[in-house]
Amino acid sequence: MIHFRTAALGILLLGACDPVTTSGMDGLEGPGMIRLTAERPEGAAVDTCWGKKTSPAIIETVEREILLKPAQVTSDGVIQQPAIYQRESIQEIVQERNDTWFEVPCAAKLTPEFISSLQRALAARKIYRGPVTGEMSMRTRAAVRRIQAPDGFDSDILTIATARKLGLVAVERQPAE
């Protein structure tokens, strides 16, 4: 029997090229959103599937003193009237919003055989300790997150880069110069 949550997560992953938001489902902590999308970055091949990690803008409230009226000083340096300032709070964007694209295996490639190979590759690295089922289970997704997190990608959505690192996707050869 498949648990509803496991089945739902499997459907989300298998729909890799559909515009499905998974930020709440994949356990992402903190600000930002990681999602699979039907969009592609500019210049991406048509037969590729992508996800997007969005880091929100960082806004800070800054206190400033604004000079309303300068001090009035006599020619011999005596202050007749002090300067008048007003305190003002404004919000400034410290860091702009940032979208980072990442390539993912398309739904057609996420077969039970591929997922079984993924589970075996993760098990060989002592990252996955569950059974080899060919299903994208919660254990499998947690293992994907554990292997990707040290590379700065804290998500259970398998990237092509991680699949290549595990030997599951061919590495494209660079033309000889």
Short mmCIF file of C-alpha atoms in Angstrom, two decimals, residues 81-150:
data_model
loop_
_atom_site.label_atom_id
_atom_site.label_comp_id
_atom_site.label_asym_id
_atom_site.label_seq_id
_atom_site.Cartn_x
_atom_site.Cartn_y
_atom_site.Cartn_z
CA GLN A 81 20.24 78.84 15.79
CA PRO A 82 21.19 75.14 15.78
CA ALA A 83 20.53 72.94 12.79
CA ILE A 84 17.16 71.21 12.67
CA TYR A 85 17.08 67.51 11.77
CA GLN A 86 14.29 65.02 11.29
CA ARG A 87 14.68 61.29 11.82
CA GLU A 88 13.35 59.20 8.96
CA SER A 89 12.93 55.44 8.56
CA ILE A 90 13.18 54.12 5.02
CA GLN A 91 13.40 50.65 3.54
CA GLU A 92 16.26 49.80 1.20
CA ILE A 93 16.81 46.73 -0.93
CA VAL A 94 20.13 45.32 0.27
CA GLN A 95 20.12 42.33 -2.09
CA GLU A 96 17.96 41.95 -5.20
CA ARG A 97 15.73 38.92 -5.75
CA ASN A 98 17.69 36.18 -7.50
CA ASP A 99 16.51 33.28 -9.69
CA THR A 100 18.87 30.32 -10.09
CA TRP A 101 17.99 27.76 -12.75
CA PHE A 102 18.82 24.06 -12.37
CA GLU A 103 18.27 21.26 -14.85
CA VAL A 104 16.26 18.22 -13.73
CA PRO A 105 15.59 14.85 -15.33
CA CYS A 106 12.39 15.03 -17.40
CA ALA A 107 9.40 12.93 -16.34
CA ALA A 108 9.93 10.40 -19.15
CA LYS A 109 13.41 9.57 -17.78
CA LEU A 110 12.25 9.05 -14.19
CA THR A 111 11.30 5.43 -14.77
CA PRO A 112 11.23 2.83 -11.98
CA GLU A 113 14.53 1.52 -13.39
CA PHE A 114 16.13 4.98 -13.15
CA ILE A 115 14.84 5.50 -9.60
CA SER A 116 16.09 2.02 -8.62
CA SER A 117 19.52 2.96 -9.97
CA LEU A 118 19.32 6.21 -8.00
CA GLN A 119 18.48 4.28 -4.82
CA ARG A 120 21.39 1.85 -5.39
CA ALA A 121 23.83 4.71 -6.10
CA LEU A 122 22.76 6.50 -2.92
CA ALA A 123 22.97 3.25 -0.93
CA ALA A 124 26.51 2.59 -2.25
CA ARG A 125 27.51 5.96 -0.79
CA LYS A 126 25.80 5.11 2.54
CA ILE A 127 23.30 7.95 2.09
CA TYR A 128 20.21 5.78 1.51
CA ARG A 129 19.30 2.86 3.75
CA GLY A 130 15.87 1.92 2.41
CA PRO A 131 14.78 -0.83 0.06
CA VAL A 132 15.30 -0.56 -3.70
CA THR A 133 11.69 -0.08 -4.82
CA GLY A 134 11.90 2.05 -7.96
CA GLU A 135 9.61 4.58 -6.27
CA MET A 136 10.58 8.08 -5.23
CA SER A 137 9.82 7.45 -1.55
CA MET A 138 10.28 9.88 1.32
CA ARG A 139 13.52 8.04 2.23
CA THR A 140 14.79 8.43 -1.33
CA ARG A 141 13.91 12.12 -1.39
CA ALA A 142 15.61 12.65 1.99
CA ALA A 143 18.75 10.93 0.65
CA VAL A 144 18.69 13.16 -2.45
CA ARG A 145 18.52 16.19 -0.15
CA ARG A 146 21.47 14.88 1.92
CA ILE A 147 23.70 14.36 -1.11
CA GLN A 148 22.84 17.75 -2.65
CA ALA A 149 23.01 19.90 0.52
CA PRO A 150 26.85 19.97 0.76
#
